[in-house]
mmCIF file with all atom_site columns, C-alpha atoms in Angstrom:
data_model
loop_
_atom_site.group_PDB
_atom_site.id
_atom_site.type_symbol
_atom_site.label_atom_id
_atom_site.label_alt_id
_atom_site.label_comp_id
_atom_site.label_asym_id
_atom_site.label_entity_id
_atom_site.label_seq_id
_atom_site.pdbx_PDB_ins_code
_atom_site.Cartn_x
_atom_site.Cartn_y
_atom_site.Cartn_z
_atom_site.occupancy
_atom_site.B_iso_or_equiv
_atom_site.pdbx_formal_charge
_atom_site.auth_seq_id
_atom_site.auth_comp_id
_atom_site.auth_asym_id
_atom_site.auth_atom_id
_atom_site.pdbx_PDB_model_num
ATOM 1   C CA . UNK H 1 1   ? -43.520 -88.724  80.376 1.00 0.00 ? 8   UNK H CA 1
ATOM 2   C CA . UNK H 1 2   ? -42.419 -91.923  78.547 1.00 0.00 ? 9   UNK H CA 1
ATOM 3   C CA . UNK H 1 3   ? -40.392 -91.286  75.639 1.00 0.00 ? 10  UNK H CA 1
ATOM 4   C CA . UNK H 1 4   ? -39.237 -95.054  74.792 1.00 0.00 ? 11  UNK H CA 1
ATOM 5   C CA . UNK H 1 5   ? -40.815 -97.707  73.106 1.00 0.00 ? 12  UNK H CA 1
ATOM 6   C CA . UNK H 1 6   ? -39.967 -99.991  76.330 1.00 0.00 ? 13  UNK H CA 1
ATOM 7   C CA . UNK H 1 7   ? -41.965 -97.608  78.122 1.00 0.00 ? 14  UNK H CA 1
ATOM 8   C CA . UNK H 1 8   ? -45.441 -98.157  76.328 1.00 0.00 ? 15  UNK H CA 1
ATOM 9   C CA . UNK H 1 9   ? -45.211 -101.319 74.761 1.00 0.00 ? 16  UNK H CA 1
ATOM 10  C CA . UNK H 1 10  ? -46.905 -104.594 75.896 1.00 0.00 ? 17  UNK H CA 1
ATOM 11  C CA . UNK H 1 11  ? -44.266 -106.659 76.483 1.00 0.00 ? 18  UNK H CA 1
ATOM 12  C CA . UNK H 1 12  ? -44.219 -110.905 75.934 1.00 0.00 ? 19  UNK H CA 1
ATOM 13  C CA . UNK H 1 13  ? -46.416 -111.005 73.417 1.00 0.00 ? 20  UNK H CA 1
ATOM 14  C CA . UNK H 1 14  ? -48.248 -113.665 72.348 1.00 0.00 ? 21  UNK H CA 1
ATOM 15  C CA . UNK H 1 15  ? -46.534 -115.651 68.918 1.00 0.00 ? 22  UNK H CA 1
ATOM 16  C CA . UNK H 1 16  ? -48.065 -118.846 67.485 1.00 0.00 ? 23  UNK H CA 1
ATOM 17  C CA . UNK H 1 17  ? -47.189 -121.234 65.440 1.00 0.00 ? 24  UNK H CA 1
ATOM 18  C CA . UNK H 1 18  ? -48.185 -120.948 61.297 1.00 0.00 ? 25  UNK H CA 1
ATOM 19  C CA . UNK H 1 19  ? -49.078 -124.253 61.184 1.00 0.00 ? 26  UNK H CA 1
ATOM 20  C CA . UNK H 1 20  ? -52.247 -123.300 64.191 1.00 0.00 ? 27  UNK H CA 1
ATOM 21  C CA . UNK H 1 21  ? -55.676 -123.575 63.186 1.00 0.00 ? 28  UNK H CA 1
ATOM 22  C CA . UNK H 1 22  ? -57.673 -119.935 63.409 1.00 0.00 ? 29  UNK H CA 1
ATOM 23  C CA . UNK H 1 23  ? -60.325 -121.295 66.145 1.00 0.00 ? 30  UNK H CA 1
ATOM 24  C CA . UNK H 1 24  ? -56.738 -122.326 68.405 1.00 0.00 ? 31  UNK H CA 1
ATOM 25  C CA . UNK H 1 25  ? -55.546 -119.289 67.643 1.00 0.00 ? 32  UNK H CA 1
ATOM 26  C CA . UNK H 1 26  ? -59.152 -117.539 68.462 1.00 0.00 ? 33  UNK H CA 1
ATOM 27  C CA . UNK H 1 27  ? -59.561 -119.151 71.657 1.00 0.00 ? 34  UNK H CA 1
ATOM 28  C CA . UNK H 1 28  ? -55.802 -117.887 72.668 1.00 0.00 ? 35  UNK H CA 1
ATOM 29  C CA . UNK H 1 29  ? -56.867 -114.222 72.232 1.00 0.00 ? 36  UNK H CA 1
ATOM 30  C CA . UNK H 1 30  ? -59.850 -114.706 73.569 1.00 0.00 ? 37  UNK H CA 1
ATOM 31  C CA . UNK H 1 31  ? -58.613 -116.414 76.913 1.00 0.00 ? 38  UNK H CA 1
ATOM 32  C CA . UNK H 1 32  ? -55.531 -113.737 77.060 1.00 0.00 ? 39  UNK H CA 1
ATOM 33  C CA . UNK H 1 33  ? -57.965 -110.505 76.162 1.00 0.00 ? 40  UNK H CA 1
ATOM 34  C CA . UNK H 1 34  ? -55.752 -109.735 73.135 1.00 0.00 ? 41  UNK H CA 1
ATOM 35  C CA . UNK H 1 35  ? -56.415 -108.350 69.782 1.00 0.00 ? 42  UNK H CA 1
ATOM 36  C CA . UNK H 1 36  ? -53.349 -109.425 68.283 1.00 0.00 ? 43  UNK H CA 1
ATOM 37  C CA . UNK H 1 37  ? -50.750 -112.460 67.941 1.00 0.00 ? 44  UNK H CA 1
ATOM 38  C CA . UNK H 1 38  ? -47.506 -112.410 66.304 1.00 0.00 ? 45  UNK H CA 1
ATOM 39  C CA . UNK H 1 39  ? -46.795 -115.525 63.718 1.00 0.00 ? 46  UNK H CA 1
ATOM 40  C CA . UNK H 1 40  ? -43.817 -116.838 64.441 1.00 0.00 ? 47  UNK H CA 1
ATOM 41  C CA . UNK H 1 41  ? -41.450 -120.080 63.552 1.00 0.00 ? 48  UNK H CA 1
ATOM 42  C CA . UNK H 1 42  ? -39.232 -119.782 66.981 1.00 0.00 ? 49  UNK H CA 1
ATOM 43  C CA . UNK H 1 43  ? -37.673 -115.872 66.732 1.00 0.00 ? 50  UNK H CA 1
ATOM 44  C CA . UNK H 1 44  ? -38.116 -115.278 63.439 1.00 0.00 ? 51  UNK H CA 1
ATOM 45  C CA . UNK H 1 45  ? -41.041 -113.219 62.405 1.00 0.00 ? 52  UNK H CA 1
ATOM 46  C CA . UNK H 1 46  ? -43.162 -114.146 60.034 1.00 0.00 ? 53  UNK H CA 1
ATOM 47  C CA . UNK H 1 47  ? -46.351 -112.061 60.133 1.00 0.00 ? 54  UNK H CA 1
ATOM 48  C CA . UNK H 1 48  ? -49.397 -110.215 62.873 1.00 0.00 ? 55  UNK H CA 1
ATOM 49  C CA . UNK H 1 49  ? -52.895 -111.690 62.831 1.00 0.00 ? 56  UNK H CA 1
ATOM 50  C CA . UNK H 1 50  ? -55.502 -109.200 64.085 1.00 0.00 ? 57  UNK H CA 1
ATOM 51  C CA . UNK H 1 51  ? -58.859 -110.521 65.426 1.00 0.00 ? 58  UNK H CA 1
ATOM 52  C CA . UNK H 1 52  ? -59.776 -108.618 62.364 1.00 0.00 ? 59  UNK H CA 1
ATOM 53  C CA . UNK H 1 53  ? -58.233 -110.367 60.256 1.00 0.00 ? 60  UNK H CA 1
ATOM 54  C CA . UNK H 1 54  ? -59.567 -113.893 61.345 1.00 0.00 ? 61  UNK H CA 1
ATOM 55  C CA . UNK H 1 55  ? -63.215 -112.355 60.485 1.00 0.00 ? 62  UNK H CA 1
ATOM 56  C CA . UNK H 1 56  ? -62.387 -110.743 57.363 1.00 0.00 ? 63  UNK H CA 1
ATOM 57  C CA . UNK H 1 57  ? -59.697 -113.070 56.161 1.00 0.00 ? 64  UNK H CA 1
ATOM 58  C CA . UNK H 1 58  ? -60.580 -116.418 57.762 1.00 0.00 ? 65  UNK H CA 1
ATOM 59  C CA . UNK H 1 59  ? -64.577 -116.836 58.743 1.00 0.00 ? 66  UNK H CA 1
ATOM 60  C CA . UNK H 1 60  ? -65.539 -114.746 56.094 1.00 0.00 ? 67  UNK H CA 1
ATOM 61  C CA . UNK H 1 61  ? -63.295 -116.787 53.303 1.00 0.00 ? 68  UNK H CA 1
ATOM 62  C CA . UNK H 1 62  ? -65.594 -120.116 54.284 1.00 0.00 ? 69  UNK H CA 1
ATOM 63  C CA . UNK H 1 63  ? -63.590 -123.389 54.498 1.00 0.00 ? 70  UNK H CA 1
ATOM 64  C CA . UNK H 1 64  ? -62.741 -125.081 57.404 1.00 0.00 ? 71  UNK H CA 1
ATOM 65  C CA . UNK H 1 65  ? -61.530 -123.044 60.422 1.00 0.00 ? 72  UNK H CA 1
ATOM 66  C CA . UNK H 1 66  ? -60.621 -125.542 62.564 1.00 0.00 ? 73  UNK H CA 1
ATOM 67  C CA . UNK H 1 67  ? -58.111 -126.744 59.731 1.00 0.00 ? 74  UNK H CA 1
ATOM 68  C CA . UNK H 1 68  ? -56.975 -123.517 58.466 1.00 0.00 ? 75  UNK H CA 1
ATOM 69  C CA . UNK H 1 69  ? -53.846 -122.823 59.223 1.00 0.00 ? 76  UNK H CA 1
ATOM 70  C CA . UNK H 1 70  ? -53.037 -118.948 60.777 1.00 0.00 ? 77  UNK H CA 1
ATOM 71  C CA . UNK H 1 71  ? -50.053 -118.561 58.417 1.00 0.00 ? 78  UNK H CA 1
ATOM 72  C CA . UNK H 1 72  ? -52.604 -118.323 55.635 1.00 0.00 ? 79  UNK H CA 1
ATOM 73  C CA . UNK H 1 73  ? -54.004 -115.226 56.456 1.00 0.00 ? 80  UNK H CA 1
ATOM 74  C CA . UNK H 1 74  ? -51.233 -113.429 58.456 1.00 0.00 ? 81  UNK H CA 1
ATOM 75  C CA . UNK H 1 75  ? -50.591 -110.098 56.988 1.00 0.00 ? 82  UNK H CA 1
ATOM 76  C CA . UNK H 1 76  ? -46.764 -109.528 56.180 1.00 0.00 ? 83  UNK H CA 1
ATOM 77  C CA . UNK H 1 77  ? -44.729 -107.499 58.746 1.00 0.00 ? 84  UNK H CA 1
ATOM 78  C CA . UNK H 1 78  ? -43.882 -104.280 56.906 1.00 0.00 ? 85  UNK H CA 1
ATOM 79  C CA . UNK H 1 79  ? -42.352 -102.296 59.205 1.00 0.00 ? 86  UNK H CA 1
ATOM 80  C CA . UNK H 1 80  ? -40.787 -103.041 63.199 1.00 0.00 ? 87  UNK H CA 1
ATOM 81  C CA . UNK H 1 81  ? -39.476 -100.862 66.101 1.00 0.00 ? 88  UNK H CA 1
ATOM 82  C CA . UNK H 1 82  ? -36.848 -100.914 68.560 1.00 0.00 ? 89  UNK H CA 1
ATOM 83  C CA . UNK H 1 83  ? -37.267 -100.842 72.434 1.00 0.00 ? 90  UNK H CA 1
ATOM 84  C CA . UNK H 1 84  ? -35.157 -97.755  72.645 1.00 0.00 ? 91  UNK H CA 1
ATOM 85  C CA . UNK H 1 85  ? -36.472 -96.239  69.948 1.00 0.00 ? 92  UNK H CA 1
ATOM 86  C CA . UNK H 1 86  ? -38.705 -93.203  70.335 1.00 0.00 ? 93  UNK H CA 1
ATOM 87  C CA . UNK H 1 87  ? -42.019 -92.531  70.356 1.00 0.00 ? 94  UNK H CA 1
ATOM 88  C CA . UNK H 1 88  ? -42.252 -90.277  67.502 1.00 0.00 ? 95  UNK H CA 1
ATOM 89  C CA . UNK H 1 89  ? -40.221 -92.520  64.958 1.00 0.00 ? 96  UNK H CA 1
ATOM 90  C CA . UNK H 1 90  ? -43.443 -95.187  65.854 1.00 0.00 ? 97  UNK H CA 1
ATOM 91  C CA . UNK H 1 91  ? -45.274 -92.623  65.397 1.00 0.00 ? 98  UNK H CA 1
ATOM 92  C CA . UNK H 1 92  ? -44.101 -92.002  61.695 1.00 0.00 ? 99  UNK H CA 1
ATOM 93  C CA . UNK H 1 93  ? -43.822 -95.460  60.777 1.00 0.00 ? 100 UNK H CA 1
ATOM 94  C CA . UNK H 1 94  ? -47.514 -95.294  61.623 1.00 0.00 ? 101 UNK H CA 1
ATOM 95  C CA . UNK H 1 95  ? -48.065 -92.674  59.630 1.00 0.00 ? 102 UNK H CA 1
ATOM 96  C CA . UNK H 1 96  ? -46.058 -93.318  56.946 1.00 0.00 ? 103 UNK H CA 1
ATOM 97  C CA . UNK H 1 97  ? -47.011 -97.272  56.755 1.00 0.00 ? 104 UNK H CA 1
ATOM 98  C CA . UNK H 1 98  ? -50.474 -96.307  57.537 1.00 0.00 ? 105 UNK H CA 1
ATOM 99  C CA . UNK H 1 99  ? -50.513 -99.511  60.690 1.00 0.00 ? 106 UNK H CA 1
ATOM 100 C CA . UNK H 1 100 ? -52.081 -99.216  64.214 1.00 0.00 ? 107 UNK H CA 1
ATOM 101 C CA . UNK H 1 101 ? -49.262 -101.743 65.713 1.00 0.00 ? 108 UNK H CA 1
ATOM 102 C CA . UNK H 1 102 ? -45.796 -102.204 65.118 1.00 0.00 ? 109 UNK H CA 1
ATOM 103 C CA . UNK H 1 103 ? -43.995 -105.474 66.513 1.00 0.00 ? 110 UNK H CA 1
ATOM 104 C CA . UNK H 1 104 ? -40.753 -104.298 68.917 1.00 0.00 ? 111 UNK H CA 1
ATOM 105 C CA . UNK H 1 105 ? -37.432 -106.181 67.987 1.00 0.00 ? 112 UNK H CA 1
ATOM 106 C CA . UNK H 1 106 ? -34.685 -106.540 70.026 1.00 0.00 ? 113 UNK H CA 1
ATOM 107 C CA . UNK H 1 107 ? -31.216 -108.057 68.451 1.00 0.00 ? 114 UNK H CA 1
ATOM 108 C CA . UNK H 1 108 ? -33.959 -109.740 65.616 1.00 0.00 ? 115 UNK H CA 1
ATOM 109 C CA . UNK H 1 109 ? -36.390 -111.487 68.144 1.00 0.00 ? 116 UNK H CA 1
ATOM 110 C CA . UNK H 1 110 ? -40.211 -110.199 69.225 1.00 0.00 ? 117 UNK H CA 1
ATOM 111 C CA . UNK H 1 111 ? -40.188 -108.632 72.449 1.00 0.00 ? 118 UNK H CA 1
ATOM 112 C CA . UNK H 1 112 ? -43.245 -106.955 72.527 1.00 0.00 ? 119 UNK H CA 1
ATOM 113 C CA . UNK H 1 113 ? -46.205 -104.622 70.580 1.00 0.00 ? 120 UNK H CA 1
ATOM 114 C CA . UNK H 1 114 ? -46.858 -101.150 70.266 1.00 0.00 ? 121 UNK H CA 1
ATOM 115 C CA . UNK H 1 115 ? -50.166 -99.918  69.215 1.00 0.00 ? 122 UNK H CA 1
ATOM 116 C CA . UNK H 1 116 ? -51.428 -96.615  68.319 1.00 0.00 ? 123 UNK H CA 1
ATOM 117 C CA . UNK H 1 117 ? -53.480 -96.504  71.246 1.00 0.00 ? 124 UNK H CA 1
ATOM 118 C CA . UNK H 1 118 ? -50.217 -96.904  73.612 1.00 0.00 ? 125 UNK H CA 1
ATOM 119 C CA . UNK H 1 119 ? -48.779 -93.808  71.870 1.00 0.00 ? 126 UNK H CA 1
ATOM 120 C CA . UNK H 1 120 ? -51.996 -91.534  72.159 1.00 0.00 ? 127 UNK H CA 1
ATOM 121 C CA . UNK H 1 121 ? -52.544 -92.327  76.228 1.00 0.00 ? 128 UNK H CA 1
ATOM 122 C CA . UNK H 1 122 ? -49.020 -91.458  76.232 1.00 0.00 ? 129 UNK H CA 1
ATOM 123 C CA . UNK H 1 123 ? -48.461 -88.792  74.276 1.00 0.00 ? 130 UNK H CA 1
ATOM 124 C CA . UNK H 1 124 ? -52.056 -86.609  74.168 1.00 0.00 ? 131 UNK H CA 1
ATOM 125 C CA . UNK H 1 125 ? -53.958 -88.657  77.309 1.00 0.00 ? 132 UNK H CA 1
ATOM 126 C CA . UNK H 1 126 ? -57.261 -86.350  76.658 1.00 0.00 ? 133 UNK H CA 1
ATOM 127 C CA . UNK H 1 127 ? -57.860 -87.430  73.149 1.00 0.00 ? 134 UNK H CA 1
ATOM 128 C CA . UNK H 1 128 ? -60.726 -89.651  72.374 1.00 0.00 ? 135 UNK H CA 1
ATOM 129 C CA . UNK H 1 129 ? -58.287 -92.181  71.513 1.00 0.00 ? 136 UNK H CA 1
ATOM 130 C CA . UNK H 1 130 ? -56.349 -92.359  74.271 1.00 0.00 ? 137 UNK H CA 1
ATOM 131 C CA . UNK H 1 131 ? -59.933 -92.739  76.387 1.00 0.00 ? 138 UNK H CA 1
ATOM 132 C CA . UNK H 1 132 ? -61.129 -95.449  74.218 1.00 0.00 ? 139 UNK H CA 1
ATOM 133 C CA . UNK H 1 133 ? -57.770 -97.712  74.432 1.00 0.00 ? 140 UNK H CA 1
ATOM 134 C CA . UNK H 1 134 ? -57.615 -96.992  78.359 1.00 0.00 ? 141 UNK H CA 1
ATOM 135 C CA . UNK H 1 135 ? -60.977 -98.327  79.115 1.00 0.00 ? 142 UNK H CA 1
ATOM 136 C CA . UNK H 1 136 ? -61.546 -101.591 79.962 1.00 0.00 ? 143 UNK H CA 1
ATOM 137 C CA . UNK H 1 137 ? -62.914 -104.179 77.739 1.00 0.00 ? 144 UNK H CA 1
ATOM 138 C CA . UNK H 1 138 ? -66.782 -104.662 77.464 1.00 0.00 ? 145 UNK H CA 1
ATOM 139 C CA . UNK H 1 139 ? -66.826 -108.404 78.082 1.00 0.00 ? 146 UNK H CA 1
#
């Protein structure tokens, strides 16, 4: 059984640019089959955009999406996790920051994403969780 971060996590993930539109930034999740980007200006961290959030916080606003910039709606990064760090301290931050992802930081740079679904097919593979996040996407 996995007990580090390194060991679940989806590594390389995807960062863009705060300056991006919200339909670039669309089409990228859409031709990578992601759910989330991390904002970025080169290592430093700036924020997570959901596919959520560019509903809820982008279409949904009106305006302009094609001249929207992702920054604008990029929720703050309130909590991180380290590689070697365990799966039960994500598992609190979780909790305790009530997220589904955390970004993984190594020596201040994004290497990667944890979700709440990583931790459940890892940690209790027969919940209904860990079922839902290991089946393959219905596009």
């Amino acid at each position: 059984m996995a007990t580090k971060i390194r060991d679940v996590m989806t590594g390389s993930p995807t960062s863009v640019s705060p300056e991006l539109d919200l339909v670039t930034v669309a089409r990228a999740m859409r031709d990578e089959d992601i759910g989330t980007v991390l904002v970025a200006d080169g290592d430093e961290l700036l924020g997570v955009v959901t596919d959520r959030d560019l509903v809820v916080r982008g279409l949904a606003a009106g305006g302009d999406p094609a001249r929207a910039a992702i920054g604008g709606l990029a929720s703050s990064v309130t909590a991180t996790i380290g590689p070697d760090d365990s799966l039960d301290k994500a598992a609190q931050i979780m909790r305790e920051r009530s997220v589904r992802r955390l970004p993984v930081l190594e020596d201040g740079r994004p290497v990667g994403i944890v979700s709440i679904g990583d931790l459940a097919m890892e940690k209790d593979s027969a919940s209904a969780l860990a079922d839902i996040s290991a089946a393959r996407p219905n596009t």
